[in-house]
Amino acid sequence: MVIEDMTESPLTNELPRQYLELLVTERADDLAHAQADAAGFEARVKSGMVGNLYDNLIEQIQGENDQTVVQTWLNERVQQRKMYVEALRECHQLCIDRAEEGLNFKASTEKKSLVLRFLPINLHVQDMWVGPTADLRSQRSRRTSPNVRVYPTVTVGAFAAHCFKFRHNGSILSLRSTLQKRSLSKVQSDVSDKSNIDEVDTLRLHTWCFVVSRWHLTTRFDMCFSQALTTLVTSFCRQLEYSLQHPTDRTFLNTIASIGFLFQVESLLSTQGKEIGMLEDFSAAVDALKHVTFVLDTSPPAHLPSTLLNLHMKNTTLPGVVSVRSSKRSTERKLPRM
């Protein structure tokens, strides 16, 4: 007999919540640097010593009008990062609120929601239980009977920035390609004759566009990686939970001990229309998961700040995953400052 279980996971809220805590700190640091740049430039303008800040741009400033343009741009850069940090805090609080209300599922109808952008879409743990009918009657017997096998799969929507859409080459891979081209163009401009006013304006435009595109890439990657990380951890925890409840089957533990966790993904997306943009976001997010490291903590549960008690069962003495904790070491994927 075969029985299928589709289970929502509390990790849908818990992992983004922890990830956002780390992200707020990092992006607040970006904000502080942007504020220092703006304040420093203003101070140097007042003292008549403009320089050492975006040298390839500012060394070309010809007069007061140019200085005003740069100061305005630096202030807008500060405001943009300030708004983003505030949005991250709002998303973090929403994860807490949803968890308290028991809302552990983000439907596809919510995929364009800005406040839910860091949560994976349609995430389920799908278990296919195969065994004798008598052994499949209860959740406990399914997990303890030697005659039952389970084939778990995590189903989820594409890791993509749906709320930002996919027009105008806005995916992560497209933005990276754009940055590479602009970086090459900047190098070519640096070796050209800078005495030409048109070339000065072009260089300034390239510098601004480069910084803006890099920030767009950062914010897009932030949300896609959160979705991918949550799915990865959910899959790992389900496999680990099965291994703990079937101590005679050491396949999973032997595998992760020898070569690590094998995370296989399959997609039903095509390369037509906006789906190519989803695939490009998805591909970049999955590739970044190679930087994630799992550390198993076997300390007694009483010593752990338990956030998730028995991920897929309640009120049971069966061994399981007690809690999941993210740290900067395991999620770090920093880009250069913008």
Short mmCIF file of C-alpha atoms in Angstrom, two decimals:
data_model
loop_
_atom_site.label_atom_id
_atom_site.label_comp_id
_atom_site.label_asym_id
_atom_site.label_seq_id
_atom_site.Cartn_x
_atom_site.Cartn_y
_atom_site.Cartn_z
CA MET A 1 0.00 0.00 0.00
CA VAL A 2 1.12 3.57 -0.69
CA ILE A 3 0.11 6.64 1.34
CA GLU A 4 1.05 10.20 0.48
CA ASP A 5 1.49 12.90 3.14
CA MET A 6 1.76 16.59 2.28
CA THR A 7 3.00 18.54 5.30
CA GLU A 8 3.58 22.24 5.80
CA SER A 9 6.83 23.11 7.52
CA PRO A 10 7.37 25.65 10.32
CA LEU A 11 10.72 26.31 8.65
CA THR A 12 8.85 28.36 6.05
CA ASN A 13 8.82 31.15 8.64
CA GLU A 14 11.65 30.12 10.95
CA LEU A 15 14.54 30.06 8.49
CA PRO A 16 13.69 33.41 6.82
CA ARG A 17 13.29 34.91 10.31
CA GLN A 18 16.79 33.86 11.32
CA TYR A 19 18.25 34.77 7.93
CA LEU A 20 16.68 38.23 8.11
CA GLU A 21 18.22 38.82 11.53
CA LEU A 22 21.64 38.29 9.98
CA LEU A 23 20.76 40.26 6.87
CA VAL A 24 19.53 43.31 8.79
CA THR A 25 22.91 43.56 10.49
CA GLU A 26 24.81 43.30 7.22
CA ARG A 27 22.64 45.75 5.28
CA ALA A 28 22.66 48.19 8.21
CA ASP A 29 26.43 48.10 7.86
CA ASP A 30 26.04 48.97 4.16
CA LEU A 31 23.79 51.86 5.19
CA ALA A 32 26.37 53.14 7.66
CA HIS A 33 29.05 53.14 4.95
CA ALA A 34 26.74 55.00 2.55
CA GLN A 35 26.02 57.60 5.23
CA ALA A 36 29.74 58.00 5.90
CA ASP A 37 30.40 58.45 2.16
CA ALA A 38 27.74 61.15 1.87
CA ALA A 39 28.87 62.99 4.99
CA GLY A 40 32.52 62.70 4.00
CA PHE A 41 31.91 64.09 0.53
CA GLU A 42 29.91 67.01 1.90
CA ALA A 43 32.70 67.82 4.36
CA ARG A 44 35.35 67.69 1.64
CA VAL A 45 33.31 69.94 -0.64
CA LYS A 46 33.00 72.52 2.13
CA SER A 47 36.73 72.35 2.79
CA GLY A 48 37.58 72.51 -0.91
CA MET A 49 39.33 69.14 -0.79
CA VAL A 50 37.20 66.91 -3.00
CA GLY A 51 38.87 63.57 -3.60
CA ASN A 52 39.55 60.05 -2.39
CA LEU A 53 35.89 59.12 -2.79
CA TYR A 54 34.82 57.44 -6.03
CA ASP A 55 37.99 58.96 -7.49
CA ASN A 56 37.26 57.89 -11.05
CA LEU A 57 34.01 59.86 -10.83
CA ILE A 58 34.69 62.76 -8.50
CA GLU A 59 38.08 63.73 -9.87
CA GLN A 60 36.20 64.84 -12.98
CA ILE A 61 33.94 67.30 -11.13
CA GLN A 62 34.17 70.64 -12.87
CA GLY A 63 32.19 72.93 -10.62
CA GLU A 64 29.44 73.54 -8.10
CA ASN A 65 26.72 72.04 -10.28
CA ASP A 66 28.61 68.76 -10.58
CA GLN A 67 29.18 68.68 -6.83
CA THR A 68 25.47 69.16 -6.23
CA VAL A 69 24.64 66.29 -8.57
CA VAL A 70 27.04 63.94 -6.79
CA GLN A 71 25.82 64.99 -3.34
CA THR A 72 22.21 64.40 -4.40
CA TRP A 73 23.09 60.97 -5.74
CA LEU A 74 24.95 60.03 -2.54
CA ASN A 75 21.98 61.16 -0.42
CA GLU A 76 19.58 59.13 -2.58
CA ARG A 77 21.88 56.15 -2.12
CA VAL A 78 21.61 56.55 1.65
CA GLN A 79 17.82 56.82 1.51
CA GLN A 80 17.56 53.72 -0.67
CA ARG A 81 19.56 51.63 1.80
CA LYS A 82 17.67 53.06 4.77
CA MET A 83 14.33 52.09 3.23
CA TYR A 84 15.64 48.60 2.51
CA VAL A 85 16.78 48.04 6.10
CA GLU A 86 13.37 49.19 7.33
CA ALA A 87 11.70 46.78 4.90
CA LEU A 88 13.89 43.92 6.15
CA ARG A 89 12.81 44.60 9.72
CA GLU A 90 9.16 44.60 8.66
CA CYS A 91 9.61 41.25 6.88
CA HIS A 92 11.36 39.85 9.96
CA GLN A 93 8.50 40.84 12.25
CA LEU A 94 5.98 39.32 9.86
CA CYS A 95 7.79 35.97 10.06
CA ILE A 96 7.38 36.09 13.84
CA ASP A 97 3.70 37.03 13.60
CA ARG A 98 2.92 34.29 11.07
CA ALA A 99 4.65 31.65 13.19
CA GLU A 100 2.64 32.67 16.25
CA GLU A 101 -0.56 32.41 14.23
CA GLY A 102 0.42 29.00 12.85
CA LEU A 103 0.61 30.24 9.25
CA ASN A 104 3.32 27.97 7.88
CA PHE A 105 2.52 28.20 4.19
CA LYS A 106 2.99 30.87 1.54
CA ALA A 107 0.61 30.30 -1.36
CA SER A 108 1.41 31.07 -4.99
CA THR A 109 -1.19 33.85 -4.86
CA GLU A 110 1.16 35.64 -2.44
CA LYS A 111 4.28 35.35 -4.58
CA LYS A 112 4.30 39.06 -5.47
CA SER A 113 3.95 40.19 -1.85
CA LEU A 114 6.86 42.43 -0.84
CA VAL A 115 6.58 41.60 2.86
CA LEU A 116 6.63 37.84 2.12
CA ARG A 117 9.36 37.97 -0.50
CA PHE A 118 11.90 36.05 1.62
CA LEU A 119 9.58 33.07 2.19
CA PRO A 120 9.55 30.14 -0.24
CA ILE A 121 6.38 29.60 -2.25
CA ASN A 122 4.20 26.50 -1.88
CA LEU A 123 6.71 24.65 0.28
CA HIS A 124 5.56 21.17 1.35
CA VAL A 125 7.29 18.09 2.67
CA GLN A 126 5.86 15.27 0.57
CA ASP A 127 6.27 11.77 2.03
CA MET A 128 5.43 8.66 0.02
CA TRP A 129 5.00 5.80 2.51
CA VAL A 130 5.17 2.25 1.13
CA GLY A 131 4.40 -0.82 3.22
CA PRO A 132 1.74 -3.17 4.63
CA THR A 133 -1.61 -1.56 5.36
CA ALA A 134 -1.47 -2.37 9.07
CA ASP A 135 1.87 -0.60 9.44
CA LEU A 136 0.67 2.54 7.71
CA ARG A 137 -2.34 3.25 9.91
CA SER A 138 -0.65 5.72 12.28
CA GLN A 139 2.13 8.26 12.01
CA ARG A 140 4.07 6.43 14.71
CA SER A 141 3.85 3.00 13.09
CA ARG A 142 4.90 4.45 9.75
CA ARG A 143 8.04 5.82 11.34
CA THR A 144 8.94 2.78 13.44
CA SER A 145 7.94 -0.25 11.40
CA PRO A 146 10.86 -2.05 9.69
CA ASN A 147 8.44 -3.01 6.91
CA VAL A 148 7.76 0.58 5.83
CA ARG A 149 9.86 2.69 3.49
CA VAL A 150 9.43 6.41 2.97
CA TYR A 151 10.48 8.48 -0.02
CA PRO A 152 10.48 12.16 1.03
CA THR A 153 10.51 15.05 -1.41
CA VAL A 154 10.29 18.78 -0.80
CA THR A 155 8.08 20.56 -3.31
CA VAL A 156 8.42 24.32 -3.68
CA GLY A 157 7.99 27.17 -6.12
CA ALA A 158 10.96 28.56 -8.03
CA PHE A 159 13.45 30.58 -5.96
CA ALA A 160 12.88 33.88 -7.71
CA ALA A 161 12.18 37.57 -7.13
CA HIS A 162 8.57 37.42 -8.28
CA CYS A 163 7.73 40.75 -6.65
CA PHE A 164 10.39 42.48 -8.80
CA LYS A 165 9.21 40.73 -11.98
CA PHE A 166 11.47 39.65 -14.82
CA ARG A 167 11.37 42.31 -17.49
CA HIS A 168 14.29 44.32 -18.87
CA ASN A 169 16.90 41.64 -18.09
CA GLY A 170 16.31 41.99 -14.36
CA SER A 171 17.22 38.46 -13.24
CA ILE A 172 20.31 37.73 -11.15
CA LEU A 173 22.27 36.20 -14.03
CA SER A 174 21.30 39.08 -16.35
CA LEU A 175 22.35 41.66 -13.77
CA ARG A 176 25.69 39.91 -13.31
CA SER A 177 26.24 39.99 -17.06
CA THR A 178 25.36 43.70 -17.15
CA LEU A 179 27.82 44.42 -14.34
CA GLN A 180 30.60 42.58 -16.16
CA LYS A 181 29.97 44.61 -19.31
CA ARG A 182 29.90 47.89 -17.40
CA SER A 183 33.06 46.96 -15.54
CA LEU A 184 34.81 46.32 -18.87
CA SER A 185 33.45 49.58 -20.28
CA LYS A 186 34.74 51.43 -17.20
CA VAL A 187 38.23 50.01 -17.68
CA GLN A 188 38.22 51.07 -21.32
CA SER A 189 37.11 54.58 -20.31
CA ASP A 190 39.88 54.81 -17.71
CA VAL A 191 42.57 54.33 -20.35
CA SER A 192 41.03 56.81 -22.77
CA ASP A 193 41.58 60.56 -23.01
CA LYS A 194 39.68 62.01 -20.05
CA SER A 195 40.04 65.56 -21.27
CA ASN A 196 37.04 65.07 -23.53
CA ILE A 197 33.88 66.33 -21.79
CA ASP A 198 31.70 63.68 -23.45
CA GLU A 199 33.98 60.95 -22.16
CA VAL A 200 33.87 62.45 -18.66
CA ASP A 201 30.06 62.37 -18.71
CA THR A 202 30.11 58.81 -20.02
CA LEU A 203 32.49 57.71 -17.27
CA ARG A 204 30.30 59.31 -14.62
CA LEU A 205 27.20 57.63 -16.02
CA HIS A 206 28.94 54.24 -16.12
CA THR A 207 30.03 54.62 -12.49
CA TRP A 208 26.56 55.50 -11.28
CA CYS A 209 24.88 52.77 -13.32
CA PHE A 210 27.41 50.23 -12.07
CA VAL A 211 26.69 51.02 -8.41
CA VAL A 212 22.91 51.06 -8.96
CA SER A 213 22.93 47.74 -10.83
CA ARG A 214 25.06 46.14 -8.15
CA TRP A 215 22.58 47.22 -5.47
CA HIS A 216 19.68 45.79 -7.50
CA LEU A 217 21.62 42.53 -7.77
CA THR A 218 22.22 42.47 -4.02
CA THR A 219 18.58 42.98 -3.03
CA ARG A 220 17.38 40.47 -5.60
CA PHE A 221 19.88 37.87 -4.48
CA ASP A 222 18.96 38.41 -0.81
CA MET A 223 15.40 37.20 -1.30
CA CYS A 224 16.17 34.37 -3.74
CA PHE A 225 18.86 32.94 -1.49
CA SER A 226 16.52 33.05 1.52
CA GLN A 227 13.97 30.93 -0.37
CA ALA A 228 16.64 28.47 -1.49
CA LEU A 229 18.25 28.22 1.96
CA THR A 230 14.90 27.51 3.61
CA THR A 231 14.18 24.71 1.14
CA LEU A 232 17.65 23.22 1.54
CA VAL A 233 17.39 23.13 5.34
CA THR A 234 13.87 21.69 5.20
CA SER A 235 15.08 18.87 2.95
CA PHE A 236 18.12 18.19 5.13
CA CYS A 237 16.05 18.09 8.33
CA ARG A 238 13.54 15.66 6.83
CA GLN A 239 16.30 13.30 5.73
CA LEU A 240 18.03 13.59 9.09
CA GLU A 241 14.78 12.99 10.93
CA TYR A 242 14.19 9.77 8.98
CA SER A 243 17.72 8.59 9.73
CA LEU A 244 17.31 9.25 13.46
CA GLN A 245 14.05 7.31 13.54
CA HIS A 246 15.55 4.36 11.63
CA PRO A 247 18.90 3.74 13.36
CA THR A 248 19.54 0.56 11.36
CA ASP A 249 19.57 2.54 8.11
CA ARG A 250 22.86 4.45 8.11
CA THR A 251 22.77 5.44 4.44
CA PHE A 252 22.10 9.13 4.98
CA LEU A 253 24.58 9.56 7.84
CA ASN A 254 27.29 7.69 5.94
CA THR A 255 26.68 9.85 2.87
CA ILE A 256 26.89 13.21 4.63
CA ALA A 257 29.95 12.03 6.55
CA SER A 258 31.81 11.06 3.39
CA ILE A 259 30.75 13.54 0.69
CA GLY A 260 28.19 15.90 2.23
CA PHE A 261 24.49 16.47 1.63
CA LEU A 262 23.33 15.82 -1.92
CA PHE A 263 20.60 18.32 -2.78
CA GLN A 264 19.02 17.50 -6.13
CA VAL A 265 16.61 19.98 -7.69
CA GLU A 266 14.27 19.58 -10.62
CA SER A 267 12.27 22.31 -12.32
CA LEU A 268 9.11 22.36 -14.40
CA LEU A 269 9.86 25.82 -15.78
CA SER A 270 10.48 26.43 -19.46
CA THR A 271 12.77 28.94 -21.16
CA GLN A 272 9.84 30.83 -22.66
CA GLY A 273 8.76 34.34 -21.69
CA LYS A 274 9.24 35.42 -18.09
CA GLU A 275 10.04 31.84 -17.03
CA ILE A 276 13.60 32.25 -18.31
CA GLY A 277 14.01 35.03 -15.75
CA MET A 278 12.71 32.73 -13.02
CA LEU A 279 15.16 30.05 -14.11
CA GLU A 280 18.05 32.51 -13.99
CA ASP A 281 17.16 33.62 -10.45
CA PHE A 282 16.65 29.98 -9.49
CA SER A 283 19.98 28.89 -10.95
CA ALA A 284 21.93 31.60 -9.14
CA ALA A 285 20.25 30.85 -5.80
CA VAL A 286 20.86 27.11 -6.08
CA ASP A 287 24.50 27.67 -7.03
CA ALA A 288 25.01 29.82 -3.92
CA LEU A 289 23.95 26.92 -1.69
CA LYS A 290 27.40 25.39 -2.17
CA HIS A 291 28.59 27.90 0.42
CA VAL A 292 26.26 26.53 3.12
CA THR A 293 27.64 24.23 5.82
CA PHE A 294 25.59 22.04 8.16
CA VAL A 295 26.75 21.46 11.72
CA LEU A 296 24.97 18.81 13.79
CA ASP A 297 24.61 19.62 17.49
CA THR A 298 23.81 16.61 19.67
CA SER A 299 23.64 18.54 22.94
CA PRO A 300 20.76 17.59 25.27
CA PRO A 301 17.58 19.45 24.23
CA ALA A 302 17.43 21.27 27.57
CA HIS A 303 20.61 23.11 26.60
CA LEU A 304 19.23 24.32 23.27
CA PRO A 305 17.12 27.43 22.60
CA SER A 306 14.44 25.25 21.03
CA THR A 307 12.66 26.96 18.16
CA LEU A 308 11.21 23.93 16.41
CA LEU A 309 10.07 20.92 18.38
CA ASN A 310 9.81 17.71 16.32
CA LEU A 311 9.38 19.27 12.91
CA HIS A 312 6.70 16.96 11.56
CA MET A 313 5.17 15.38 14.67
CA LYS A 314 3.81 16.72 17.94
CA ASN A 315 3.69 15.14 21.39
CA THR A 316 5.95 12.22 20.53
CA THR A 317 9.01 10.63 22.09
CA LEU A 318 10.45 9.67 18.71
CA PRO A 319 13.88 11.16 18.03
CA GLY A 320 13.82 14.17 15.76
CA VAL A 321 15.25 17.58 14.97
CA VAL A 322 14.82 19.80 18.01
CA SER A 323 15.83 23.16 16.57
CA VAL A 324 17.49 24.87 13.65
CA ARG A 325 19.84 27.79 14.09
CA SER A 326 21.44 29.89 11.36
CA SER A 327 24.75 31.66 11.77
CA LYS A 328 26.65 34.07 9.58
CA ARG A 329 29.29 31.45 8.93
CA SER A 330 26.74 29.13 7.31
CA THR A 331 24.82 31.75 5.31
CA GLU A 332 27.55 34.22 4.44
CA ARG A 333 27.56 35.14 0.77
CA LYS A 334 28.72 38.73 0.79
CA LEU A 335 29.04 40.96 -2.23
CA PRO A 336 31.31 44.01 -2.41
CA ARG A 337 29.95 47.08 -0.71
CA MET A 338 27.63 49.26 -2.74
#
